[in-house]
Short mmCIF file of C-alpha atoms in Angstrom, two decimals:
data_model
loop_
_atom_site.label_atom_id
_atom_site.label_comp_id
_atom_site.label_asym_id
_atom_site.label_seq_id
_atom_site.Cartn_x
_atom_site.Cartn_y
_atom_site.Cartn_z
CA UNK A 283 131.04 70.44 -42.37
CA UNK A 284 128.71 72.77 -42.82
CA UNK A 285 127.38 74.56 -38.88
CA UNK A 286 124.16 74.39 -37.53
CA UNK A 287 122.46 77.38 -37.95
CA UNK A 288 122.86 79.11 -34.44
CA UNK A 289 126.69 78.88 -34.88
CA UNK A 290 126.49 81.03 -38.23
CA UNK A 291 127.45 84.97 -38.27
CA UNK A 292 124.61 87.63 -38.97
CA UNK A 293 125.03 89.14 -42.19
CA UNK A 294 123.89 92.54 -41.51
CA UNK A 295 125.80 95.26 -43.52
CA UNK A 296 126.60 96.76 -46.55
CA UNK A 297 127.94 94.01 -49.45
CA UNK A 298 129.68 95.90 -51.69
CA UNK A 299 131.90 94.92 -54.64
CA UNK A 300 128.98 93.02 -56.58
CA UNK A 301 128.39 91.87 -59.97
CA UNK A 302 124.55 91.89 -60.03
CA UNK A 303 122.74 88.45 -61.82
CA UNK A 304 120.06 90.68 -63.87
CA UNK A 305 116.43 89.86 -63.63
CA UNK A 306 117.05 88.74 -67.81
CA UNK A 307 119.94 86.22 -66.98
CA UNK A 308 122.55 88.71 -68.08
CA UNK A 309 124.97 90.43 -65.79
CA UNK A 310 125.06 93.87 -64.73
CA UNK A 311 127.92 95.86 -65.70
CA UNK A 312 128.61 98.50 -62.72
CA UNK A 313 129.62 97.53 -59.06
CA UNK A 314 126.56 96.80 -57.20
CA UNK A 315 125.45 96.71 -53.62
CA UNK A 316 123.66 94.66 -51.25
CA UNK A 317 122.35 95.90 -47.54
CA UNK A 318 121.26 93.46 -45.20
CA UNK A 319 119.54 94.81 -42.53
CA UNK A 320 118.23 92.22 -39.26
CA UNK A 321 118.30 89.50 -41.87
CA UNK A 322 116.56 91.11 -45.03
CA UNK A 323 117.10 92.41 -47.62
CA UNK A 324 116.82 96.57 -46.99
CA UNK A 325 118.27 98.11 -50.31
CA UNK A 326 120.24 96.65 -53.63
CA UNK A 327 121.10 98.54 -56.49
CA UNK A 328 124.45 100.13 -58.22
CA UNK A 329 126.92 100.91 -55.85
CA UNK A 330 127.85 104.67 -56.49
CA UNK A 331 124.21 104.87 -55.22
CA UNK A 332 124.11 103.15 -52.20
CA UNK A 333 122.65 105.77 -49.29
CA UNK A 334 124.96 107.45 -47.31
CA UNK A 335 123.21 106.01 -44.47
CA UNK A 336 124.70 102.26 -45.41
CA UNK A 337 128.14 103.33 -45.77
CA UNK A 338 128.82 103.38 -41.94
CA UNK A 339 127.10 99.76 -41.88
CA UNK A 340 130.20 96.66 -41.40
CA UNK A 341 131.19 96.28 -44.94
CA UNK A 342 131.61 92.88 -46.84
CA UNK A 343 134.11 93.28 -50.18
CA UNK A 344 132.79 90.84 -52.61
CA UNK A 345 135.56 91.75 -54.92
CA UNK A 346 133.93 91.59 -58.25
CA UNK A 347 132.27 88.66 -57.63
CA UNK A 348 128.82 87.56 -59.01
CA UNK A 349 126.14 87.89 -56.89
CA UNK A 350 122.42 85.60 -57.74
CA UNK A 351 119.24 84.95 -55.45
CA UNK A 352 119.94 81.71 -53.69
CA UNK A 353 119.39 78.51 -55.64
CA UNK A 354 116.60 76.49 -55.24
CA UNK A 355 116.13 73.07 -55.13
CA UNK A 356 112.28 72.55 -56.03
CA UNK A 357 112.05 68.35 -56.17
CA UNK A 358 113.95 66.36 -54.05
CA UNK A 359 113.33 63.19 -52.46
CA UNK A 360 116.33 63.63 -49.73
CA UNK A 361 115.16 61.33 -46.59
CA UNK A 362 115.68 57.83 -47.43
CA UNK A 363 117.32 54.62 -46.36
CA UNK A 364 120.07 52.46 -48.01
CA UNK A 365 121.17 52.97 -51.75
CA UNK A 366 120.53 51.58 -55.09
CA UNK A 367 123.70 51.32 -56.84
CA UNK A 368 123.10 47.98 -57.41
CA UNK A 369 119.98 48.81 -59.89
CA UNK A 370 121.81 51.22 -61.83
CA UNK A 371 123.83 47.80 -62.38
CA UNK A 372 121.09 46.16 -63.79
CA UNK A 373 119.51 49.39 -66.30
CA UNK A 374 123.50 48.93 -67.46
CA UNK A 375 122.66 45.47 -68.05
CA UNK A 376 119.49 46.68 -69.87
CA UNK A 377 116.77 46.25 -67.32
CA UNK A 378 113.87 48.86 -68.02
CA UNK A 379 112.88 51.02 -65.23
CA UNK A 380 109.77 48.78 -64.89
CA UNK A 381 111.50 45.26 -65.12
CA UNK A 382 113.40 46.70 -62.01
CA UNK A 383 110.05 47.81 -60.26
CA UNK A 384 108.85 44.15 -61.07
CA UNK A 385 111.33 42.38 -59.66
CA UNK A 386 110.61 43.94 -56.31
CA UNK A 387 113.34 47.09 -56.76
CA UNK A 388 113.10 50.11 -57.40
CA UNK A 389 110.93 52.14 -54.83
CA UNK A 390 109.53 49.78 -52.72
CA UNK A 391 113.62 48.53 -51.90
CA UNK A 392 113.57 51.90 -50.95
CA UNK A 393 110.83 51.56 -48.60
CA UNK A 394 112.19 48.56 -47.13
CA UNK A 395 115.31 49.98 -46.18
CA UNK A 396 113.70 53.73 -44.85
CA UNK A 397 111.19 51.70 -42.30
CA UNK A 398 114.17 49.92 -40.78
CA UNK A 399 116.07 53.29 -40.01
CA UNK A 400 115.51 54.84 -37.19
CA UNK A 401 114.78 58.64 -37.71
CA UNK A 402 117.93 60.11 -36.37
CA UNK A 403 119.71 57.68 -38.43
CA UNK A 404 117.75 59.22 -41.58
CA UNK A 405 118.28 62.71 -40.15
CA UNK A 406 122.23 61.56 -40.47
CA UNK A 407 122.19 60.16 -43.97
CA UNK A 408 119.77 63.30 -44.99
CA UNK A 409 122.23 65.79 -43.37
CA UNK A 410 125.11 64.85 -45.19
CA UNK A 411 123.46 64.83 -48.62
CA UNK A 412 122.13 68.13 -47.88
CA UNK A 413 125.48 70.03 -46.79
CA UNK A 414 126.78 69.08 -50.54
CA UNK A 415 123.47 71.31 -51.78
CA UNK A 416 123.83 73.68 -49.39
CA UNK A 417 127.64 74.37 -50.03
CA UNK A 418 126.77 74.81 -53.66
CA UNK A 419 123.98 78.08 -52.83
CA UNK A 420 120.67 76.09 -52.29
CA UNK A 421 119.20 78.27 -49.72
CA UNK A 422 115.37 76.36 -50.60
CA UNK A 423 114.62 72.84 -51.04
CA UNK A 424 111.59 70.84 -50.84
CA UNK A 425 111.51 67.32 -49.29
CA UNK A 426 109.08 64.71 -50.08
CA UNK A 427 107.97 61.51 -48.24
CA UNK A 428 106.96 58.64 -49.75
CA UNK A 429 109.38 55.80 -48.44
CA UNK A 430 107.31 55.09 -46.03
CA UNK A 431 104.28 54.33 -46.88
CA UNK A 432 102.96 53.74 -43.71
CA UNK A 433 101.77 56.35 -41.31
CA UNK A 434 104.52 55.78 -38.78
CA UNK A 435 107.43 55.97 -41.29
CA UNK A 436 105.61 58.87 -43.57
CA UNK A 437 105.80 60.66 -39.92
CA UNK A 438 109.60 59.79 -39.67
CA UNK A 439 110.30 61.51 -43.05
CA UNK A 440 108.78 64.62 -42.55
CA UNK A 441 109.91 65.20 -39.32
CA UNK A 442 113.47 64.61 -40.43
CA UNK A 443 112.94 66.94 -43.12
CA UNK A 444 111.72 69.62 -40.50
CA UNK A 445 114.54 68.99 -37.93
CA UNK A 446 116.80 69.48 -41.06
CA UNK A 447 115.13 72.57 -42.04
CA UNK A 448 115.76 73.71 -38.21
CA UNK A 449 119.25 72.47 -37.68
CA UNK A 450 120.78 73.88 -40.68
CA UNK A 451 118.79 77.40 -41.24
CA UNK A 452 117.23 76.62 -44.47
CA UNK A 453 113.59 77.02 -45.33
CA UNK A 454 112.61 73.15 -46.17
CA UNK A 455 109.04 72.66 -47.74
CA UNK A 456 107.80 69.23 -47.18
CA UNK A 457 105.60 67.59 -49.70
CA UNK A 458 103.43 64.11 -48.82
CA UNK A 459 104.29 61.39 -51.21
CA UNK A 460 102.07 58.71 -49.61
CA UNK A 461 100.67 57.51 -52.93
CA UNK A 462 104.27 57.16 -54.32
CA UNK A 463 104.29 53.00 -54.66
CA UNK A 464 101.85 50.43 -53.27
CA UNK A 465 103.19 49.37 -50.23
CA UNK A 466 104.60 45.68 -50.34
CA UNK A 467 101.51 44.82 -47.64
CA UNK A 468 98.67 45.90 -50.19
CA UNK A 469 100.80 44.02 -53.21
CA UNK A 470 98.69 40.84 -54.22
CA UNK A 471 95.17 42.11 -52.79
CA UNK A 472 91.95 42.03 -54.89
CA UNK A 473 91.19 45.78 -54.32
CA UNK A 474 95.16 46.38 -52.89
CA UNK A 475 95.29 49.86 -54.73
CA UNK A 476 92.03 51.24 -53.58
CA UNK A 477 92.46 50.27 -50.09
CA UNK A 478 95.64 51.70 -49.60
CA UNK A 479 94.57 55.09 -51.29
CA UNK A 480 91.99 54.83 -48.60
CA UNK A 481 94.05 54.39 -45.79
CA UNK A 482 96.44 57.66 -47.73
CA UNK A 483 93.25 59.81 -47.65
CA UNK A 484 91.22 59.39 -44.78
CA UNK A 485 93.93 58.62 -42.40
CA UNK A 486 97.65 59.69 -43.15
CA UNK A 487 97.22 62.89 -44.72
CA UNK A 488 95.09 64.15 -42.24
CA UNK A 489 97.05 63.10 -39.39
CA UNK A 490 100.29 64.14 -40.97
CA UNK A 491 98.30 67.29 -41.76
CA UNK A 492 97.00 67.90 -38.00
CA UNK A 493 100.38 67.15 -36.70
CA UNK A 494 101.89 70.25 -38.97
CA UNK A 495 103.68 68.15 -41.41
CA UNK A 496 102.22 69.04 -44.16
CA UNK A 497 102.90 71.71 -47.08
CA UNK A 498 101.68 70.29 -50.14
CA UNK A 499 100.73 66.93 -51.71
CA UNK A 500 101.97 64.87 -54.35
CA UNK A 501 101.72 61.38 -56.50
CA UNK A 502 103.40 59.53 -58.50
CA UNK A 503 100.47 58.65 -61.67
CA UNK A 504 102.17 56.49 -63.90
CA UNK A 505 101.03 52.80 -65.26
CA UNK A 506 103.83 51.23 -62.48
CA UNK A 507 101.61 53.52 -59.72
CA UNK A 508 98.57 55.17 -59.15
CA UNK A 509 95.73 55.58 -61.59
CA UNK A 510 93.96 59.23 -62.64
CA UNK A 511 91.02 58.13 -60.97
CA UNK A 512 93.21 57.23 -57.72
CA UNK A 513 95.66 60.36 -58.45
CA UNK A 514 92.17 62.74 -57.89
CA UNK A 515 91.17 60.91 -55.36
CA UNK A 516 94.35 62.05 -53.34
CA UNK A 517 94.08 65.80 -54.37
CA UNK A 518 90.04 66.20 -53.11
CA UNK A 519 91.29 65.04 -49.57
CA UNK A 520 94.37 67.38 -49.97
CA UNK A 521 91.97 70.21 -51.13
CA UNK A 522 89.53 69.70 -48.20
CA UNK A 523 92.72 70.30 -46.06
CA UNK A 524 93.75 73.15 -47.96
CA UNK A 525 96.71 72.07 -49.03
CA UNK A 526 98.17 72.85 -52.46
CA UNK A 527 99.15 69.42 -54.88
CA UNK A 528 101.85 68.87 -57.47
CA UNK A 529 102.22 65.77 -59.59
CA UNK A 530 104.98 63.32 -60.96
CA UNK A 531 103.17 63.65 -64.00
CA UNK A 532 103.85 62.52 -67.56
CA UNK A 533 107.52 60.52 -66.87
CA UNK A 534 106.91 57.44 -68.80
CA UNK A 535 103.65 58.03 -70.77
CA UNK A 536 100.97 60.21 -71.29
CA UNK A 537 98.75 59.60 -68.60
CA UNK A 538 96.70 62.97 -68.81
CA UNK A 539 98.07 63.53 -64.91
CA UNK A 540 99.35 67.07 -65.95
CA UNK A 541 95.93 68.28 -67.34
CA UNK A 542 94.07 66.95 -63.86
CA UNK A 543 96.48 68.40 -61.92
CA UNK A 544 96.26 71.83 -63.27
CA UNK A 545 92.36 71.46 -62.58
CA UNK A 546 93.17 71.36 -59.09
CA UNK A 547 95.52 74.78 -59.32
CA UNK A 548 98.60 72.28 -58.41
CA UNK A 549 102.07 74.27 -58.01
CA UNK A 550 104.08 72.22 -60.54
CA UNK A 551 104.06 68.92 -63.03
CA UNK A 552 107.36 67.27 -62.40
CA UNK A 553 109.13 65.27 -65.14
CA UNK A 554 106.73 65.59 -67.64
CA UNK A 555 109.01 63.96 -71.04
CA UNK A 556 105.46 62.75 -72.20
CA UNK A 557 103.65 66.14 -71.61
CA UNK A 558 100.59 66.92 -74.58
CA UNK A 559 99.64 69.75 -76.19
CA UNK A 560 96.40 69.59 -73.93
CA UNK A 561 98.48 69.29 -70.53
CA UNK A 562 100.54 71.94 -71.74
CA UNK A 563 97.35 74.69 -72.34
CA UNK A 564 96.14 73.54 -69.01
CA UNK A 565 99.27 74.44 -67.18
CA UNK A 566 99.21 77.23 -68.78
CA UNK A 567 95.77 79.05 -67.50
CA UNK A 568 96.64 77.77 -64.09
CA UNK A 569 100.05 78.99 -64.10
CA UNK A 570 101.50 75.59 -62.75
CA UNK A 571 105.35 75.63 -63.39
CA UNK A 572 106.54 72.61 -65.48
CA UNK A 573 109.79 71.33 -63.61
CA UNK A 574 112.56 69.48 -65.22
CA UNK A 575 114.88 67.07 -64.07
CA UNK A 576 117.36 66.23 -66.34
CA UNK A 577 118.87 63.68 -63.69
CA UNK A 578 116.88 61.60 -64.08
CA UNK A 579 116.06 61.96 -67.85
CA UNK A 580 119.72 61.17 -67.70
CA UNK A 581 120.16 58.42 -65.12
CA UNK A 582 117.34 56.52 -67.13
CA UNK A 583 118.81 57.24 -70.25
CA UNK A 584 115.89 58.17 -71.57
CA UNK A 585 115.29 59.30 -75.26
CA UNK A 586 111.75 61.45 -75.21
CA UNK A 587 113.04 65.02 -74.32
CA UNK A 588 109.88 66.83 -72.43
CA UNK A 589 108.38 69.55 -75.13
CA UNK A 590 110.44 72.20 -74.00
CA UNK A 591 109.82 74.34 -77.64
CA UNK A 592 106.30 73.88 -76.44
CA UNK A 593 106.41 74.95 -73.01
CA UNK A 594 108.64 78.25 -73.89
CA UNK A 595 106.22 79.26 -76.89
CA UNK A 596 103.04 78.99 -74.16
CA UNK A 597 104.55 80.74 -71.78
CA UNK A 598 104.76 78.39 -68.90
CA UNK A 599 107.80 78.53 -66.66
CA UNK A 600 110.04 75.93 -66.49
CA UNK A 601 111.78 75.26 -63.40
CA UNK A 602 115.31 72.66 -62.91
CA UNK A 603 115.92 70.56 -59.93
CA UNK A 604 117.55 67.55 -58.82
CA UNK A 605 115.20 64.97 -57.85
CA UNK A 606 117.81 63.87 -55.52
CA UNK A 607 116.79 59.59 -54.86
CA UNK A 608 118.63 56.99 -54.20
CA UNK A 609 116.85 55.30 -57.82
CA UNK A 610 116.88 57.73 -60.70
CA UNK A 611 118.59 60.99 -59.80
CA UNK A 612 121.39 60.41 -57.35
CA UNK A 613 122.89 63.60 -57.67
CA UNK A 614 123.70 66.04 -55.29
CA UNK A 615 124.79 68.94 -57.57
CA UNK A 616 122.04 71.54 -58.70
CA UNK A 617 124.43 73.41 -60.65
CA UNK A 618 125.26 69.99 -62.61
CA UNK A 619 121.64 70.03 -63.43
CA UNK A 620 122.10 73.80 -64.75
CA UNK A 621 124.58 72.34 -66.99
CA UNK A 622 122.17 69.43 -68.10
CA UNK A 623 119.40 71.24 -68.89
CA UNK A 624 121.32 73.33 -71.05
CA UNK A 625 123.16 70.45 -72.88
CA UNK A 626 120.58 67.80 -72.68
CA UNK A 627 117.24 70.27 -72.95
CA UNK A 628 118.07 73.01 -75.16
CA UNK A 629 117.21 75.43 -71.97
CA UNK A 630 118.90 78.89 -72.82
CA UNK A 631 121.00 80.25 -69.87
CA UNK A 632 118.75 82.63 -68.55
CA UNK A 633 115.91 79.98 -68.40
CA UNK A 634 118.15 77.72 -66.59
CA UNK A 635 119.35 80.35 -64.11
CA UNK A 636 115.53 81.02 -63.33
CA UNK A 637 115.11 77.27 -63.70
CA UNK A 638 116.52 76.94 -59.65
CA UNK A 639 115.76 80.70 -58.73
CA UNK A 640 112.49 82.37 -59.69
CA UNK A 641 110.76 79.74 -61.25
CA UNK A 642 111.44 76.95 -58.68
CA UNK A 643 110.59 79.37 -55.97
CA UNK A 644 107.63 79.51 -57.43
CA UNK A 645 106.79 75.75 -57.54
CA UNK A 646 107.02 75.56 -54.25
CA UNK A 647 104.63 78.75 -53.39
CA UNK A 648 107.79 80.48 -52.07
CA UNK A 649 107.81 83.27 -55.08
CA UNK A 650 107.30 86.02 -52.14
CA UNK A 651 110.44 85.10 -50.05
CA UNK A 652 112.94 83.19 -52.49
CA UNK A 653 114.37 83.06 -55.85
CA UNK A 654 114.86 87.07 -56.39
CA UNK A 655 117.21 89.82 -54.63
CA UNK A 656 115.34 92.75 -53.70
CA UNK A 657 114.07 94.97 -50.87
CA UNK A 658 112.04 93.21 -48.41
CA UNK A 659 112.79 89.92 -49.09
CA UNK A 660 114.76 87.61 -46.91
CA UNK A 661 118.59 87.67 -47.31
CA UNK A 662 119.17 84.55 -49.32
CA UNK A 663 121.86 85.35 -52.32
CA UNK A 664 125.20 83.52 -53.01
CA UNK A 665 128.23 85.29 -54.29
CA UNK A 666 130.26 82.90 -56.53
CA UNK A 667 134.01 83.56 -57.78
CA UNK A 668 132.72 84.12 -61.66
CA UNK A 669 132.56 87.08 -63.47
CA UNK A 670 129.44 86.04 -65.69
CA UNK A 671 126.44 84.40 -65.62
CA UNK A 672 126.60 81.81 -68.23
CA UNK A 673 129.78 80.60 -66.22
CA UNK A 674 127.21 78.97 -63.95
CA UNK A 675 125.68 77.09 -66.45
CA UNK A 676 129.03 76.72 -68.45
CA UNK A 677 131.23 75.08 -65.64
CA UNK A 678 130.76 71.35 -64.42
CA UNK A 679 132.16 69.12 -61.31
CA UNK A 680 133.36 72.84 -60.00
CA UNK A 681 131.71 74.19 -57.23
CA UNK A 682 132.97 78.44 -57.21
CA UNK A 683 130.80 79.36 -54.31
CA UNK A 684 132.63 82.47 -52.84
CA UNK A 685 130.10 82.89 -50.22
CA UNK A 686 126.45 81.78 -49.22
CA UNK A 687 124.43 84.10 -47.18
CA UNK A 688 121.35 82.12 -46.09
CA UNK A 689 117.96 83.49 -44.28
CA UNK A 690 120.23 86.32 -43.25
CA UNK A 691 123.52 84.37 -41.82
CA UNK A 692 126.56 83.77 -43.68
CA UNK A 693 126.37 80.56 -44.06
CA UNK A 694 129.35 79.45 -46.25
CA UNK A 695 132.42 81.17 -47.04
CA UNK A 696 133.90 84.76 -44.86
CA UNK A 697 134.72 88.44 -46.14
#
């Protein structure tokens, strides 16, 4: 079981014995070196280098192993209630992922099951899904809401994510899904939508806000949710809080979500299978990062791969992540997703490896602290037992972390 984060050793010293992940997804050829120094990141470069200085520092032998910037999870929906197997049942039996919605599933089953839990029995269910990321080298994740859909249980959800964030020494950015599914309350009314995008923008995003809850703001815009109209609606109030949006944008049709949400500078377009040529430009000049989840696209089965010739020709980055839920994406393996995006998207192994360093850091504004190794930064790198990159992409249901060193403690594995 993976310790809380007091319990963890410092990694201070001089971590020697490195294969170095290169900032083109290749893999440096001489020994390398690492320094931590009170938890960052002091010096990295080619061993026969390394200051005299840092060779009286406690040494760590990584012993040829590979050393990369901690993963990233960018998209996850961890906090939840109950499970879903039971709809993945019925897509087998050739439900669509609307039919299920219809018939009272999907997220709003969800819902049902989060607003019964209490919130230490969500911080239980969300602490065990989380040690299987963190054992694998996620040293970032973002957490959204959005099965609660009602102030009170929103509240529950991101303050799980926080204590989790807090309990297990990784940096945790939470993202308010409010305006994920119309609550089952508003279903049936004459203006049910409107009202409850009301009650999401003049009263639970500011309170959740106030209360320090907060990072960024999201919505699901898709025919089965919230309108364009409705999505903008939710990113002025976010805006006059200044708080930065994203958008599940572009998953089952082309609702123009990507486009709006690039007007409003929004960190990242998640899903985005139907992205167009127009939401694609507009991504572009804002430099909002286009993240993929090939979970999903694979849980679904779907058959429209997102325009990832597109996307690479215009220059926008592409980031990979899980979208761990209990509907769609139950997975709880980034490095799976490595391999997915590879085999199902056509990504190239370095654009995967940035995929859930660099570029996810980025989606999540952390492109200053996360997803690189180098002086200054925050020690958050993972040494795996592989003597190449494309291994990472390459291997599948194999975890070879050697060691995880995470916001400067050695968080899994010993040298």
């Amino acid at each position: 079981m993976t310790r809380a984060a007091d319990q963890l050793p410092s990694a201070d010293g001089a971590w020697t014995g490195l294969r170095l992940l290169l900032d083109d997804g290749t893999t440096g050829t001489a020994p390398a070196a690492i320094v931590v120094e009170q938890g960052r990141i002091a010096w990295v470069g080619e061993e026969a280098a390394l200051p005299t200085p840092y060779r009286a520092l406690p040494a760590h032998d990584g012993g040829g192993a590979l050393a990369t910037p901690g993963l990233v999870d960018c998209h996850t929906h961890l906090v939840y209630g109950g499970q879903r197997a039971n709809e993945f049942a019925m897509r087998l039996a050739g439900a669509s992922y609307e039919e299920v919605a219809k018939a009272g599933g999907g997220i709003v089953s969800t819902v049902r099951a989060t607003r019964e839990a209490s919130e230490d029995a969500l911080f239980d269910g969300a602490a065990a899904r989380l040690q299987n990321l963190l054992a694998e080298g996620v040293c970032a994740i973002e957490i959204k809401s959005g099965y609660g859909l009602a102030l009170e249980h929103e509240r529950k959800q991101l303050r799980v994510a926080r204590r989790l964030g807090e309990h297990f020494g990784v940096t945790v950015k939470t993202t308010f899904l409010g305006a994920h599914a119309l609550p089952p309350e508003y279903a049936g009314r004459p203006h049910g939508s409107r009202d409850y995008i009301d009650l999401v923008c003049q009263q639970m995003l500011p309170a959740l806000a106030a209360e320090g809850l907060v990072d960024a703001v999201d919505v699901f815009c898709e025919r089965i949710a919230f309108s364009l109209e409705e999505t903008e609606r939710v990113f002025k109030a976010a805006q006059q809080l200044g708080l930065p949006v994203k958008l599940h944008a572009e998953q089952l049709s082309d609702m123009g979500g990507a486009a709006l949400a690039a007007r409003y500078g929004a960190l990242s377009c998640d899903h985005i299978e139907h992205l167009s040529a127009e939401g694609i430009e507009a991504m572009k000049k804002a430099g909002t990062v286009a993240v993929l989840l090939p979970g999903a696209y694979y849980t679904l089965r779907d058959t429209h791969l997102p325009p990832i010739e597109a996307l690479r020709a215009a220059g926008v980055p592409m980031a990979v992540s899980t979208d761990h839920n209990p509907g769609t994406s139950p997975t709880l393996s980034l490095l799976l997703m490595v391999n997915m995006a590879c085999t199902l998207f056509r990504l190239t192994v370095p654009e995967a490896l940035a995929g859930v360093t660099a570029h996810a850091a980025r989606a999540l504004g952390l492109q200053d602290t996360h997803g690189r190794i180098a002086a200054g930064l925050p020690a958050n790198f993972v040494l795996w037992n592989l003597r190449e990159a494309p291994e990472l992409a390459y291997w599948f249901g194999h975890r070879p972390v050697r060691a995880v060193v995470r916001q400067g403690r050695i968080a899994e594995g010993a040298l």
